[in-house]
Coordinates of C-alpha atoms in Angstrom, one line a residue:
M29 CA 143.8 71.6 81.6
R30 CA 143.5 68.5 78.5
S31 CA 146.0 66.4 77.9
E32 CA 143.9 67.3 73.9
A33 CA 140.8 68.6 73.1
L34 CA 137.4 66.9 74.6
P35 CA 134.0 66.5 73.0
D36 CA 131.1 68.2 74.6
A37 CA 128.7 64.1 74.6
M38 CA 129.2 61.7 75.6
A39 CA 127.7 57.9 76.2
A40 CA 126.3 57.7 79.7
M41 CA 123.7 55.1 81.3
L42 CA 121.1 57.3 83.1
L43 CA 119.0 56.3 85.6
T44 CA 115.9 57.9 86.2
G45 CA 114.0 56.7 88.7
H46 CA 113.3 54.9 90.7
G47 CA 112.1 50.7 89.5
D48 CA 112.8 48.2 86.7
I49 CA 115.5 48.3 84.7
D50 CA 113.4 50.1 82.2
K51 CA 114.2 53.1 84.4
L52 CA 118.1 52.7 83.0
E53 CA 118.4 55.1 80.0
Y54 CA 121.1 54.9 77.8
R55 CA 121.9 58.2 75.9
Q56 CA 124.8 59.6 74.0
D57 CA 124.0 63.4 73.9
V58 CA 125.0 63.9 77.8
S59 CA 127.6 67.0 78.1
V60 CA 131.5 65.0 79.7
P61 CA 132.0 67.1 83.4
R62 CA 134.6 68.8 83.5
P63 CA 137.8 68.6 86.1
A64 CA 137.2 71.3 89.1
K65 CA 139.6 72.4 91.4
G66 CA 141.6 69.1 92.9
E67 CA 140.3 66.8 90.0
V68 CA 140.9 64.9 87.4
L69 CA 138.8 64.0 84.5
V70 CA 139.1 59.9 83.9
Q71 CA 138.9 58.0 80.8
V72 CA 136.5 55.3 81.5
T73 CA 137.6 51.8 80.3
A74 CA 136.1 49.3 82.2
T75 CA 133.2 50.1 85.8
A76 CA 132.3 45.9 88.2
K77 CA 128.9 45.9 89.4
N78 CA 127.9 46.3 92.4
N79 CA 124.1 45.3 94.2
T80 CA 123.8 47.8 95.7
D81 CA 123.5 49.5 92.3
R82 CA 120.7 47.6 92.2
K83 CA 119.3 48.4 95.8
A84 CA 119.9 51.5 95.0
R85 CA 117.9 51.7 91.9
E86 CA 114.8 49.4 92.9
G87 CA 115.3 51.2 97.0
L88 CA 115.4 49.0 98.7
Y89 CA 117.3 50.8 101.7
P90 CA 116.6 50.0 104.4
T91 CA 113.1 49.9 105.7
K92 CA 110.3 47.1 107.3
D93 CA 108.1 47.7 104.8
K94 CA 109.0 46.3 102.0
G95 CA 106.6 47.7 99.6
D96 CA 108.6 51.4 100.8
T97 CA 110.8 52.7 98.4
T98 CA 113.6 55.3 100.0
S99 CA 117.3 55.2 99.2
F100 CA 120.3 55.0 100.6
Q101 CA 121.2 58.9 103.3
I102 CA 123.4 57.9 105.8
G103 CA 123.6 61.7 106.0
G104 CA 120.5 62.8 107.1
S105 CA 118.2 63.8 103.7
P106 CA 118.6 62.0 100.1
T107 CA 121.6 62.4 97.8
L108 CA 120.1 59.8 95.2
T109 CA 118.8 62.5 92.6
F110 CA 117.4 61.3 89.8
P111 CA 118.8 61.2 85.9
R112 CA 122.1 60.2 87.8
I113 CA 125.2 58.1 86.4
Q114 CA 125.9 54.8 88.8
G115 CA 128.0 52.8 88.7
A116 CA 131.2 52.9 91.7
D117 CA 134.1 51.2 90.5
V118 CA 136.0 52.9 88.2
A119 CA 139.4 52.0 86.1
G120 CA 140.9 54.5 83.8
H121 CA 142.9 57.3 82.2
V122 CA 143.9 60.4 83.4
V123 CA 142.9 62.8 80.2
A124 CA 142.5 66.6 81.7
V125 CA 143.9 68.2 85.8
G126 CA 141.7 70.5 87.4
E127 CA 142.8 73.7 89.3
D128 CA 145.9 72.7 92.1
V129 CA 145.8 69.2 90.2
S130 CA 149.5 68.5 88.3
A131 CA 149.5 67.8 84.7
E132 CA 151.7 64.7 85.5
R133 CA 149.1 63.2 86.2
I134 CA 148.1 63.2 82.5
G135 CA 148.3 59.8 81.2
Q136 CA 147.8 57.9 84.3
R137 CA 146.2 54.4 85.2
G138 CA 144.3 54.4 88.2
L139 CA 141.8 52.7 90.2
L140 CA 138.7 55.2 91.9
D141 CA 138.6 55.1 95.8
F142 CA 134.6 55.1 95.1
N143 CA 133.2 56.8 99.1
I144 CA 132.1 60.5 98.7
Y145 CA 134.1 61.1 102.4
A146 CA 132.9 64.2 104.7
D147 CA 135.8 65.2 105.8
D148 CA 139.7 64.2 105.6
R149 CA 139.9 61.4 108.4
P150 CA 141.4 58.7 107.3
D151 CA 140.5 55.9 109.8
I152 CA 136.6 56.7 110.0
N153 CA 133.8 57.6 107.7
L154 CA 131.1 57.6 109.5
T155 CA 128.7 58.9 106.9
P156 CA 129.7 57.0 104.1
D157 CA 127.8 58.0 100.3
Y158 CA 129.5 56.6 97.3
Y159 CA 130.2 57.8 93.1
G160 CA 126.5 56.1 91.4
H161 CA 124.3 57.5 94.0
G162 CA 125.9 60.5 95.2
A163 CA 126.6 62.2 93.0
D164 CA 127.8 60.9 89.5
G165 CA 129.9 57.7 88.6
G166 CA 131.4 55.4 86.1
F167 CA 128.8 53.6 83.3
A168 CA 129.3 56.9 81.3
E169 CA 132.1 57.2 79.3
Y170 CA 133.4 59.3 81.4
I171 CA 134.3 60.9 85.3
A172 CA 135.3 64.0 87.6
V173 CA 137.0 62.9 91.0
P174 CA 138.8 64.0 93.8
S175 CA 143.2 64.1 92.1
A176 CA 143.6 62.3 96.1
Q177 CA 141.0 58.9 95.8
F178 CA 141.7 58.9 92.2
H179 CA 144.9 55.9 92.9
T180 CA 147.3 55.2 90.6
V181 CA 148.3 51.3 89.4
G182 CA 150.4 50.7 86.5
N183 CA 151.3 46.4 87.0
P184 CA 150.8 46.1 83.2
E185 CA 150.0 42.5 83.6
L186 CA 146.7 43.6 85.1
A187 CA 143.7 44.5 82.2
D188 CA 141.6 48.0 83.1
A189 CA 138.8 44.7 83.6
E190 CA 140.4 42.8 85.9
L191 CA 141.3 46.0 87.8
A192 CA 137.5 48.0 87.9
A193 CA 137.1 43.8 89.3
M194 CA 139.0 44.8 92.6
G195 CA 137.4 48.7 93.3
M196 CA 136.5 49.6 96.6
C197 CA 133.1 49.0 96.6
S198 CA 133.6 44.9 96.8
Y199 CA 136.9 44.7 99.2
Q200 CA 137.1 47.6 100.6
T201 CA 133.3 46.7 102.5
A202 CA 135.4 43.0 103.0
L203 CA 138.7 44.6 104.6
H204 CA 136.3 47.5 107.2
M205 CA 134.9 43.8 107.9
L206 CA 137.8 42.3 108.9
N207 CA 139.1 45.4 110.2
A208 CA 135.7 45.9 112.7
A209 CA 136.2 42.4 113.9
N210 CA 139.1 43.0 114.4
V211 CA 140.4 39.5 112.5
K212 CA 144.0 38.3 113.3
A213 CA 146.4 35.4 111.5
G214 CA 145.9 31.5 112.5
E215 CA 141.7 32.7 113.2
R216 CA 138.9 30.5 111.3
V217 CA 136.4 33.0 109.7
L218 CA 133.0 32.5 108.3
V219 CA 132.6 34.0 104.8
T220 CA 128.8 33.8 104.3
G221 CA 127.6 35.1 100.2
A222 CA 130.7 33.2 99.6
S223 CA 130.2 33.3 95.6
G224 CA 129.3 37.1 95.3
G225 CA 131.6 40.6 95.2
V226 CA 132.4 40.4 98.2
G227 CA 132.6 37.1 99.6
T228 CA 135.4 36.4 97.2
A229 CA 137.0 39.6 98.8
L230 CA 137.1 38.8 101.7
I231 CA 138.1 34.5 100.5
R232 CA 141.6 36.5 99.4
L233 CA 141.9 38.8 102.2
C234 CA 141.6 36.6 104.7
R235 CA 144.9 34.2 102.3
I236 CA 146.9 37.4 102.8
M237 CA 145.9 38.8 107.1
G238 CA 147.4 34.4 107.5
A239 CA 142.7 33.8 108.3
I240 CA 141.7 30.6 107.8
P241 CA 138.3 30.7 105.5
Y242 CA 135.7 28.7 105.4
A243 CA 132.7 29.3 103.1
L244 CA 129.2 29.2 103.2
S245 CA 127.5 28.8 99.6
Q246 CA 125.7 27.0 97.1
P247 CA 127.6 22.8 96.7
D248 CA 128.2 23.5 93.0
K249 CA 130.7 26.7 93.6
A250 CA 132.5 24.5 96.3
A251 CA 136.2 23.8 93.3
S252 CA 136.2 27.3 92.5
L253 CA 136.3 29.0 95.8
M254 CA 138.5 26.0 97.2
A255 CA 141.0 27.5 94.8
L256 CA 140.0 31.3 95.1
G257 CA 141.5 30.5 99.6
A258 CA 138.4 29.2 101.2
E259 CA 139.8 25.9 103.6
A260 CA 136.0 24.4 103.4
V261 CA 132.9 25.0 102.0
L262 CA 129.7 25.0 103.5
D263 CA 125.7 24.0 101.6
R264 CA 124.0 26.8 102.2
S265 CA 120.9 24.6 100.9
D266 CA 120.8 22.6 103.6
M267 CA 121.5 24.1 107.9
Q268 CA 120.1 21.0 109.1
D269 CA 123.0 20.6 112.6
F270 CA 124.8 23.0 111.0
T271 CA 126.8 23.8 114.1
E272 CA 128.1 20.0 113.8
K273 CA 128.5 20.4 110.0
V274 CA 131.2 23.2 111.8
K275 CA 132.5 21.0 114.2
A276 CA 132.9 18.2 112.0
L277 CA 134.9 21.1 109.2
T278 CA 137.1 22.8 112.3
Q279 CA 138.2 19.4 114.6
G280 CA 135.4 21.0 117.5
A281 CA 136.7 24.2 117.7
P282 CA 134.1 27.0 117.2
I283 CA 134.3 29.3 114.2
D284 CA 136.2 33.0 115.6
A285 CA 134.7 35.2 113.0
V286 CA 131.6 35.7 111.3
M287 CA 131.2 37.8 107.9
D288 CA 127.8 38.1 107.2
L289 CA 126.7 39.2 104.4
V290 CA 123.2 37.6 104.6
G291 CA 121.3 38.5 107.4
G292 CA 117.6 37.5 108.4
E293 CA 117.0 33.9 110.3
M294 CA 119.8 32.1 108.7
T295 CA 122.1 34.9 111.4
D296 CA 121.4 33.2 114.4
R297 CA 122.3 30.1 113.6
F298 CA 126.5 31.2 112.4
I299 CA 126.3 33.1 116.3
D300 CA 125.5 29.1 117.3
A301 CA 128.6 28.2 115.3
M302 CA 131.4 30.8 117.4
I303 CA 130.1 30.0 120.6
F304 CA 129.1 26.5 120.9
D305 CA 132.2 25.7 123.5
M306 CA 132.9 28.5 124.5
T307 CA 136.5 27.6 127.5
R308 CA 138.2 27.2 123.7
R309 CA 137.4 30.6 123.0
T310 CA 140.6 32.9 123.5
T311 CA 139.0 35.7 121.7
Y312 CA 135.0 36.9 122.0
P313 CA 132.9 35.9 119.4
R314 CA 132.8 38.5 116.4
L315 CA 129.8 39.0 113.6
S316 CA 130.6 42.0 111.2
I317 CA 127.3 41.5 109.3
A318 CA 127.4 44.6 105.4
G319 CA 124.8 43.0 103.7
A320 CA 121.3 41.3 104.3
S321 CA 120.3 38.6 101.3
G322 CA 118.6 36.3 102.9
G323 CA 115.8 38.8 104.9
N324 CA 116.3 42.2 106.6
L325 CA 115.0 40.9 109.8
S326 CA 116.4 38.3 112.4
E327 CA 115.5 36.8 115.1
I328 CA 117.8 37.3 118.1
M329 CA 118.3 36.2 121.8
W330 CA 119.9 39.2 123.9
T331 CA 120.7 37.9 126.7
R332 CA 122.7 35.1 124.2
I333 CA 124.3 38.3 123.2
Y334 CA 125.5 39.8 126.4
L335 CA 125.7 36.6 128.1
Y336 CA 127.9 34.8 125.1
Q337 CA 130.1 38.4 124.8
V338 CA 129.1 38.5 121.4
H339 CA 130.9 41.0 119.5
I340 CA 128.7 42.8 116.4
S341 CA 129.8 45.2 113.7
G342 CA 127.2 46.3 111.0
V343 CA 129.2 47.8 108.1
S344 CA 129.4 50.4 105.5
H345 CA 131.6 51.2 103.3
G346 CA 135.6 52.1 104.1
T347 CA 137.9 54.4 105.3
R348 CA 140.9 56.0 103.6
D349 CA 143.4 54.2 105.0
E350 CA 141.9 51.1 103.9
A351 CA 141.8 52.7 101.1
E352 CA 145.7 52.8 100.7
Q353 CA 145.8 49.5 101.9
L354 CA 144.2 47.2 99.5
V355 CA 146.1 50.0 96.9
A356 CA 149.4 49.1 97.9
W357 CA 148.4 45.1 97.7
I358 CA 147.2 45.5 93.9
R359 CA 150.2 46.9 92.8
S360 CA 152.1 44.6 94.9
G361 CA 150.6 41.5 93.1
Q362 CA 149.4 39.8 96.9
L363 CA 145.4 41.2 95.5
T364 CA 144.6 39.8 92.1
P365 CA 141.2 39.9 90.8
V366 CA 138.1 37.8 90.7
L367 CA 136.5 38.4 87.3
H368 CA 134.0 36.8 85.4
A369 CA 132.4 38.3 82.7
A370 CA 132.4 42.0 80.3
F371 CA 129.1 43.8 79.2
K372 CA 128.7 47.0 77.1
L373 CA 128.0 49.9 78.8
S374 CA 124.9 49.8 76.5
E375 CA 123.9 46.3 76.9
L376 CA 123.6 47.1 81.0
H377 CA 120.0 45.7 81.1
D378 CA 121.4 42.7 79.8
A379 CA 123.8 43.0 82.4
E380 CA 121.7 43.1 85.2
R381 CA 119.4 41.2 84.4
Y382 CA 122.1 38.3 84.6
F383 CA 122.8 39.6 87.8
V384 CA 120.0 39.0 89.4
N385 CA 119.8 35.3 88.1
R386 CA 123.2 34.7 87.4
N387 CA 123.9 30.7 87.5
S388 CA 126.3 28.1 89.1
N389 CA 128.7 28.6 87.3
Y390 CA 128.7 32.7 88.1
L391 CA 132.2 33.1 90.8
G392 CA 133.4 36.9 91.7
K393 CA 132.5 40.7 89.2
I394 CA 131.5 41.1 86.1
V395 CA 132.3 44.4 84.6
I396 CA 131.0 47.5 82.1
V397 CA 132.4 48.7 79.4
P398 CA 131.6 52.2 77.0
D399 CA 130.9 50.5 73.5
S400 CA 133.8 53.0 72.8
Q401 CA 136.4 50.8 75.2
W402 CA 134.6 47.8 74.3
Q403 CA 137.3 46.2 71.4
E404 CA 140.6 46.3 73.8
H405 CA 138.8 46.2 77.4
G406 CA 135.6 43.6 77.5
A407 CA 135.4 42.1 74.8
P408 CA 138.6 39.6 75.1
Y409 CA 136.1 39.0 78.5
A410 CA 133.3 38.9 77.2
L411 CA 130.6 36.7 78.2
K412 CA 131.3 33.5 76.9
E413 CA 128.3 30.2 76.2
G414 CA 128.1 28.7 79.3
K415 CA 128.8 31.6 81.7

């Protein structure tokens, strides 16, 4: 069922293969998808940019050989085929529905739970894939997705670009990291890579949950991160005597849990920050890792892991229950966006370059807005000079 006549063709950015941004091709003759049974067709108004877009494009998932190229394929076989429309964190409006979906959904604004789930379990997600990788995503004018995963968010004070900035790729990953580490109110949490999308999400979620986030980032972002809720900011460029710096901020208490987006040689230092005084701990040291921006290989003494009973959780994506929780916090106003800037879909190459070469003022998310939606949903958030 359609709310109005739909066009046959749309504008979209097609990823045509692994490689640099030249593999992203802007086309205006891509077929508009039609919603299948149980699906809704969404007219996209904004889609957040994520690091996973770049990693999938460049083929950076995960091998020891840095020269190797591979795709995300936890399910056992590659699901990234070309051409592919990327973009996971989609906000937009329902314009048509498939069979078994109520026509009342037409006109509703919402946010996509970006996961492609293998089953209907609400509490677990063992073989995660996602829109923009295993199926076409939101760097386009339209996308067809399961009705149950397109969550209505009415909040009139929240612009579509701001809604996309709270997309599940960052926030659901962040919540799953905290849940995997069983973080509780009052606990001290170290957040690495704190100025990016997942990092800022972790800071906001810690405060909602009553935990105390300590951020690791660049010094020139300290004021902004503390305004978001960080208790204090540690300088990532100066890791000498890291444990002593932590002690100075926590009055000598160890960090309860680390949310690691960095990896590499720094991970061992983060473990140090949790185990320097086990007599002051009341819970096991916990490390959740969901990134390796600082390097894909770490040297860690396993004797130290088991003797100090460090619990390590690898985190990829999240669950249906966690998506529902996040949407509830958005609807209630407890969770608010950190939107940095918007770019036109046709200028995605510029957005990719900006994302990689982000300057000291970069904080939070950038969103991609279809050119046809730009004046209403993108122009108010266009990149300002100096940002």
